[in-house]
XYZ file of C-alpha atoms in Angstrom:
390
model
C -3.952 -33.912 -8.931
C -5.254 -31.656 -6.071
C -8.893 -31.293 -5.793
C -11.011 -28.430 -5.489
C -10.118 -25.292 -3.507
C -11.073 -25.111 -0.066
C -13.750 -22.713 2.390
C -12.620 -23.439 5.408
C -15.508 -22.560 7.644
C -17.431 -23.342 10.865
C -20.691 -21.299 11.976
C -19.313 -21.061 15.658
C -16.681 -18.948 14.369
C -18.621 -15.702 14.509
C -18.290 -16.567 18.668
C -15.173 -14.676 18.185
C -17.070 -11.336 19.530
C -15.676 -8.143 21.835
C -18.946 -6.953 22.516
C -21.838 -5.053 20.932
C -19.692 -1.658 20.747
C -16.437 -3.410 19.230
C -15.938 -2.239 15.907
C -14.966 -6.005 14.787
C -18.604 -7.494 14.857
C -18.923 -10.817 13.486
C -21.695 -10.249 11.132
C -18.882 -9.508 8.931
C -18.291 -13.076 8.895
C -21.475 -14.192 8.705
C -22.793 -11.933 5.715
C -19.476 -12.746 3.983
C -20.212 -16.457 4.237
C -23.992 -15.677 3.116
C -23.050 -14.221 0.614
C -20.602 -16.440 -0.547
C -23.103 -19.194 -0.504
C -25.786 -16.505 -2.413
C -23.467 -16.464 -5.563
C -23.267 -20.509 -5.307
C -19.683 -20.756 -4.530
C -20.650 -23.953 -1.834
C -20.743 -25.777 -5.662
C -17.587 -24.621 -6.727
C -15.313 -25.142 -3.201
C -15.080 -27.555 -0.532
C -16.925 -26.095 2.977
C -14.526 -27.635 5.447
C -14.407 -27.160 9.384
C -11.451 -27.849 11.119
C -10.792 -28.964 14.405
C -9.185 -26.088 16.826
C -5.908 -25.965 17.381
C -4.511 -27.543 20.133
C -2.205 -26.729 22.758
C 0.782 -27.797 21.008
C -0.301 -26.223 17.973
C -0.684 -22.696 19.647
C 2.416 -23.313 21.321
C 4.307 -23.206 17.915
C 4.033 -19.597 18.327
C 2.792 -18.851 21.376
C 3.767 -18.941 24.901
C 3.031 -21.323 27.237
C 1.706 -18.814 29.690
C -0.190 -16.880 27.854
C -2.006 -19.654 26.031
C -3.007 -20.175 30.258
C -4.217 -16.951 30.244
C -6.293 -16.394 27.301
C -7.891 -19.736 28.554
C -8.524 -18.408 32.488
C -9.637 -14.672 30.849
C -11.998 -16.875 28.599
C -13.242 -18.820 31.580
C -13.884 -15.460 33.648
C -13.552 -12.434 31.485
C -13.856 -10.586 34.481
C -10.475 -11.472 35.440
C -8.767 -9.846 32.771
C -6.554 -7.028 33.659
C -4.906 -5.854 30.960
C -1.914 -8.107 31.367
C -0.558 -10.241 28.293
C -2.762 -7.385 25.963
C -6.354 -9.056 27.324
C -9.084 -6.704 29.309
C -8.032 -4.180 27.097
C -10.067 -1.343 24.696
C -8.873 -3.190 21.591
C -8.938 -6.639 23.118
C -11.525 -7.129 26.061
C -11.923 -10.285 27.537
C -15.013 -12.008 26.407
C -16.561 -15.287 27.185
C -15.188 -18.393 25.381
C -12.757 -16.180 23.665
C -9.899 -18.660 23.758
C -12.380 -21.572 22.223
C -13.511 -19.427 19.638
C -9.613 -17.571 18.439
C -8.429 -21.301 18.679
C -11.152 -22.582 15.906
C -10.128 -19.649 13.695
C -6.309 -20.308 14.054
C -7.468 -24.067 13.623
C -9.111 -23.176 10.379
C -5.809 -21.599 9.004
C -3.621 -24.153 10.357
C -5.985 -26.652 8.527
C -5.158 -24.468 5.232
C -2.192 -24.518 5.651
C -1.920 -28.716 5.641
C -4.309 -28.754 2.952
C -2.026 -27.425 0.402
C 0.893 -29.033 1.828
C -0.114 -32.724 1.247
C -1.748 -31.962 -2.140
C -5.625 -32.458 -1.007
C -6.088 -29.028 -3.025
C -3.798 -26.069 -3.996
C -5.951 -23.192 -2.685
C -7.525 -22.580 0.868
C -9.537 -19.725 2.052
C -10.287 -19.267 5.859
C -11.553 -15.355 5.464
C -12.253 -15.681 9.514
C -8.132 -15.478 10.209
C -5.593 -12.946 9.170
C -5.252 -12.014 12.560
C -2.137 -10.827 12.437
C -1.422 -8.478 15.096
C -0.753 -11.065 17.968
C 2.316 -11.750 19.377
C 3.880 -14.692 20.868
C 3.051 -13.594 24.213
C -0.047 -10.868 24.081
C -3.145 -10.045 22.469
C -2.800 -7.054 20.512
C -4.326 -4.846 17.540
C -8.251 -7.148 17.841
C -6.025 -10.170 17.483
C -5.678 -13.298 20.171
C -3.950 -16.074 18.434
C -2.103 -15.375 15.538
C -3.383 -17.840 12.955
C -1.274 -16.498 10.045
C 1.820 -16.953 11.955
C 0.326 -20.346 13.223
C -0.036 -21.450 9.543
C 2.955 -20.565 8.463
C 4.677 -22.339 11.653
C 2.492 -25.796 10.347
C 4.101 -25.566 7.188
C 7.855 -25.166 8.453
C 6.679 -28.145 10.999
C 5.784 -30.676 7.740
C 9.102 -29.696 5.828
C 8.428 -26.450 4.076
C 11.919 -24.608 3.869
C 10.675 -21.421 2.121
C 7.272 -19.811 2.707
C 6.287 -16.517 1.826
C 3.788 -14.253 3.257
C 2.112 -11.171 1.888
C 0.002 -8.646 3.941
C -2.294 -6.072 1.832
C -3.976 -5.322 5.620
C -4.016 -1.336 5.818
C -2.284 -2.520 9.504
C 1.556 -3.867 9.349
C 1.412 -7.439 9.923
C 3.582 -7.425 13.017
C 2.429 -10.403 14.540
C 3.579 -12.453 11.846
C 6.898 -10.215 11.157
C 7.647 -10.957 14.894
C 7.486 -14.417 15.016
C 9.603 -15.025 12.017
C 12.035 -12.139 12.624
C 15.225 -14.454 12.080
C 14.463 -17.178 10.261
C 15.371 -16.908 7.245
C 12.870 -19.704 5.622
C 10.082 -17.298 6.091
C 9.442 -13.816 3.904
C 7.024 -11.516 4.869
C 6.218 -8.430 2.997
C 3.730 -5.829 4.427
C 1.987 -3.178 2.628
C 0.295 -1.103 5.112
C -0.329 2.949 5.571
C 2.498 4.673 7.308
C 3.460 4.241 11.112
C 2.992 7.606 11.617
C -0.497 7.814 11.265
C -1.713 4.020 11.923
C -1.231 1.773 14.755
C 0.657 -0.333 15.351
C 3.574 2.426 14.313
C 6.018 -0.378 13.184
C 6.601 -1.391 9.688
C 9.260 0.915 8.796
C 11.545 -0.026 5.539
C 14.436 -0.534 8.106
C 13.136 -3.376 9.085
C 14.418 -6.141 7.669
C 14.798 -9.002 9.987
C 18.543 -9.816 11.790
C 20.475 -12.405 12.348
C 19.609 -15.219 9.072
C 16.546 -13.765 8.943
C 18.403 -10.277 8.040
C 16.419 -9.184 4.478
C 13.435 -11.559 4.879
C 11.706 -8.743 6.497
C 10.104 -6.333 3.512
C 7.817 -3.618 4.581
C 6.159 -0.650 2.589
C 4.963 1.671 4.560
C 2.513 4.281 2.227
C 1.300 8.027 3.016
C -2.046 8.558 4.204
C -4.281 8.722 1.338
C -3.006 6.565 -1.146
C -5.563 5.430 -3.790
C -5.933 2.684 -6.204
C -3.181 3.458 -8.651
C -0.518 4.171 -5.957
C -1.668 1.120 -3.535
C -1.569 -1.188 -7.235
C 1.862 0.797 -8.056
C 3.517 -0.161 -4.867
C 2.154 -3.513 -5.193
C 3.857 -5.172 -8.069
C 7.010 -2.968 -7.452
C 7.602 -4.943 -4.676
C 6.161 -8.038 -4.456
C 6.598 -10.140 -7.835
C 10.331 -9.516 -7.830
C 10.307 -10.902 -4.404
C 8.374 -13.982 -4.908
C 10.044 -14.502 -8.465
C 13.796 -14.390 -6.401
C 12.205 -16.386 -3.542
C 10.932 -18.962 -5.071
C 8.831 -20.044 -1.856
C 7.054 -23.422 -1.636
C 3.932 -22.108 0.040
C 2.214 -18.872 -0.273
C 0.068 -17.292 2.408
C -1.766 -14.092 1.795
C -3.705 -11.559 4.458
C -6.547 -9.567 3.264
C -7.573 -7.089 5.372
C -9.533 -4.902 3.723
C -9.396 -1.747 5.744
C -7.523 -0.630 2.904
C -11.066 1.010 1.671
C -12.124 4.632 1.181
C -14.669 3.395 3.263
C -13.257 2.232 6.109
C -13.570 3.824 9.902
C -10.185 3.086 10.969
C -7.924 4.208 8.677
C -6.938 6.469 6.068
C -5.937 4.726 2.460
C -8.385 5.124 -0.281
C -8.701 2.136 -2.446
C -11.649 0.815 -3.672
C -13.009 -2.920 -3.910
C -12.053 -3.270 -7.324
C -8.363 -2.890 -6.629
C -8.717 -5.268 -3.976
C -10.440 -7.374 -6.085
C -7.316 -7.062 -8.344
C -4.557 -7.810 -6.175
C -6.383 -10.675 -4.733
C -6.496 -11.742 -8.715
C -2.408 -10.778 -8.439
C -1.712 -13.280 -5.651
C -3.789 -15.590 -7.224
C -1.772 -15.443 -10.122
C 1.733 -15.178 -8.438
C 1.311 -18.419 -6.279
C 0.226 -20.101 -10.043
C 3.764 -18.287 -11.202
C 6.290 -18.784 -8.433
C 5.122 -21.292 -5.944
C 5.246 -24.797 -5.634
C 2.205 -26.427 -6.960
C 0.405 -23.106 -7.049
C -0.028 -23.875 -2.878
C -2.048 -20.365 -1.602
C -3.394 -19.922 1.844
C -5.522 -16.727 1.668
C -6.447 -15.335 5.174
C -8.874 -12.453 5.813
C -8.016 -9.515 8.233
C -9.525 -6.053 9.226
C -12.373 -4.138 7.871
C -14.557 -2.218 9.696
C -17.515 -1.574 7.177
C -18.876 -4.680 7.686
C -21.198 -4.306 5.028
C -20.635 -2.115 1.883
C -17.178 -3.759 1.935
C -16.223 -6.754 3.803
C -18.685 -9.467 2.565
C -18.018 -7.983 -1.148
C -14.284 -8.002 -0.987
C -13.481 -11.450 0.643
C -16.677 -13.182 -1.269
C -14.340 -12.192 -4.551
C -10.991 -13.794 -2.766
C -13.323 -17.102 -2.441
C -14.352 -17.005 -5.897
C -11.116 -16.760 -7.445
C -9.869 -18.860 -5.553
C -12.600 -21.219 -6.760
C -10.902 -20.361 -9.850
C -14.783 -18.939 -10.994
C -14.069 -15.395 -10.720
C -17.598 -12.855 -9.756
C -18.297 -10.345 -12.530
C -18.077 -7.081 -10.718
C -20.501 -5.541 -12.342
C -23.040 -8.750 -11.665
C -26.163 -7.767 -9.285
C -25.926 -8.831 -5.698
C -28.409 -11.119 -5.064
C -31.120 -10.177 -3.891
C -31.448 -12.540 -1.224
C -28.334 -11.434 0.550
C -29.767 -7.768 0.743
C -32.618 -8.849 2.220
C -30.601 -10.713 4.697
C -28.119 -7.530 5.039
C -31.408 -5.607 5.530
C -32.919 -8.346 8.294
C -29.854 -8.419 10.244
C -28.331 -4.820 10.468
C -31.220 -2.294 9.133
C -28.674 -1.026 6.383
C -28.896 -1.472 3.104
C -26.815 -3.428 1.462
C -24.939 -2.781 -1.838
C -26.422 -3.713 -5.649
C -22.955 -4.608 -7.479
C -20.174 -6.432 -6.837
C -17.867 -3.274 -7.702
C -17.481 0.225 -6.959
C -17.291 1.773 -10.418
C -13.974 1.822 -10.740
C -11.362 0.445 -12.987
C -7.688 0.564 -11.402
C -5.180 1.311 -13.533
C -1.521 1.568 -12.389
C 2.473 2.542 -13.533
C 4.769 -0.006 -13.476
C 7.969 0.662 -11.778
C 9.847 -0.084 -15.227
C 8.807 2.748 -16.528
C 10.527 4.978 -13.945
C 9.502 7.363 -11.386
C 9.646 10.660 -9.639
C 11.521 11.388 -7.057
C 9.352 14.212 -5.826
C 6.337 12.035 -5.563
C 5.687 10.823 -2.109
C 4.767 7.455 -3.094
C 7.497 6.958 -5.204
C 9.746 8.000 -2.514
C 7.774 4.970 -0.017
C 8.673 2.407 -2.760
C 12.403 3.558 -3.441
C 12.978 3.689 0.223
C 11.513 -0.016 0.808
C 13.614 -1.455 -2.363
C 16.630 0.251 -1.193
C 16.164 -1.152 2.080
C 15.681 -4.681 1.467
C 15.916 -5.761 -1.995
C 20.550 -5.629 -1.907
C 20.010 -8.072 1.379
C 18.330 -10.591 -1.477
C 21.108 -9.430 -4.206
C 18.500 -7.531 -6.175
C 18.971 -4.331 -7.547
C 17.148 -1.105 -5.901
């Protein structure tokens, strides 16, 4: 029997820092984690910290030389000159940078062995999800690639199918990348079009090569896409993949820049419909994956604190399996602490009002209706590689 689910958290994780005028500041972290402990989840999970990943850890994804040069960048920041992605706008050199990206790829990797050998069947490290590096640069606000770095971990202890799922408004490159042919690993990205959204990958032609050809799924959806569409594409794509796939591991990234709120992109969905597809991967690694095993990573978000702290604090809770009440009362604690910290005040519910409501793909669709046309393009893409019908 596994034990409880898992936190994985250390305090010296918010070092992971670009600079006062970065828009990923690490009080997202820290007000997440306050408020995690406001709504006594610390009784219902396991807080664990653990250790940073080594050299030979990173190196399951990364380069040599560019694990030397985060470190020598992290040493002297001032170094940095834009070579291997570091001492750039979206990814300036800061002090102790590789120290701190190593303990949040640690804290993933440590996931990711948690569910493997049994000591629980859910682990949460809401610091990770950085999914944008690649094997040899920083890219996209991302230095090590702790998603891809978790995944690698479970491959290394004898996992032959794991299955990763990015709800990140972003396509999870990084982690597509690194996997591109081998076929043990499937990733499947939601994410808003290339067109209008870095990193401008993530097309539905992309489907891996080689005997990774098909394990490649990506759902690229127009600018402006709301709760029903964003839960529409959802399980039109991803259940019948993880039903055929049968993986032994499930790892999830939860960016949630996916909000009407959020600076840096353009979808529209609200926290409740992130709250319910969190709820949906919850329930599909219960449905389709070896001993219900679920690493759940963070990701973006940029209003770091209307949103952020909300969303992820419901990911811990159910994956606590003791789900928040949306419409429960913040406590009042935390927005005192929101208020201390930032001079903003904080949000009074758990929810934003609304209740998301979405058309299965069963039921047909229209083929003049631009999300409908995303979706149709994606299954016809990828789903006759897996011998499933578009």
């Amino acid at each position: 029997m596994t034990g409880r689910a898992q936190l994985m958290w250390d305090d010296a994780v918010t070092g992971y820092n670009f600079g006062p005028s970065h828009p990923m500041d690490p009080v997202r972290l820290s007000l997440t984690r306050e408020l995690v402990r406001a709504y006594g989840l610390d009784s219902k999970v396991d807080v664990i910290s653990a250790r940073s990943a080594g050299d030979s850890t990173l190196r399951l994804v990364h380069h040599s030389d560019y694990i030397d040069a985060v470190r020598r960048c992290s040493a002297d920041p001032r170094s940095a000159d834009g070579s291997y992605g570091i001492g750039t706008v979206d990814d300036p050199a800061f002090a102790g940078m590789h120290e701190a990206s190593a303990l949040i790829a640690g804290q993933s990797v440590g996931a990711a062995e948690a569910v493997w050998r049994g000591g629980t069947s859910h682990a949460v490290n809401f610091a990770g999800g950085l999914h944008h590096a690649m094997p040899g640069s920083a890219s996209g606000f991302c230095v090590y690639n702790d998603a891809s770095l978790a995944i690698a971990r479970l491959l290394e202890l004898g996992a032959e199918r794991v299955a990763y799922v990015d709800v990140d408004v972003h396509h999870g490159d990084g982690v597509q990348a690194a996997f591109w042919d081998d076929p043990r690993v499937l990733t499947i990205s939601l994410h808003e079009h290339p067109r209008t959204l870095f990193p401008q990958t993530g097309w539905p032609e992309e489907t891996g090569e080689g005997a990774g050809e098909g394990c490649a799924v990506n759902l690229p959806l127009p600018a402006g896409t709301g709760d029903e569409g964003w839960l529409r594409a959802f399980h039109s794509v991803v259940p019948e993949l993880l039903a055929d796939f049968r993986p032994q591991a499930l790892v999830t990234q939860h960016g949630a820049d996916t909000h009407f709120e959020d600076p840096l992109a353009h979808l529209a969905v609200s926290l409740d419909a992130q709250r319910a597809v969190q709820a949906s991967c919850h329930d599909l690694a219960h449905d389709y994956v070896d001993q219900g095993r679920w690493v759940a990573l963070g990701g973006g978000g940029y209003s770091v604190v209307d949103v952020v702290p909300r969303s992820w604090t419901h990911l811990v809770s159910i994956a606590a399996h003791a789900p928040i009440d949306p419409a429960s009362a913040v406590p009042e604690e935390w927005r005192n602490e929101v208020f201390a910290r930032t001079r903003e005040s904080a949000p009074r519910r758990m929810t934003d009002g609304r209740t998301p409501n979405w058309r299965s793909w069963d039921e047909g669709y229209d083929p003049a209706d631009r999300l409908d046309q995303a979706i149709l393009a994606t299954r016809k893409a990828s789903f006759p590689l897996r011998g499933l019908l578009a």
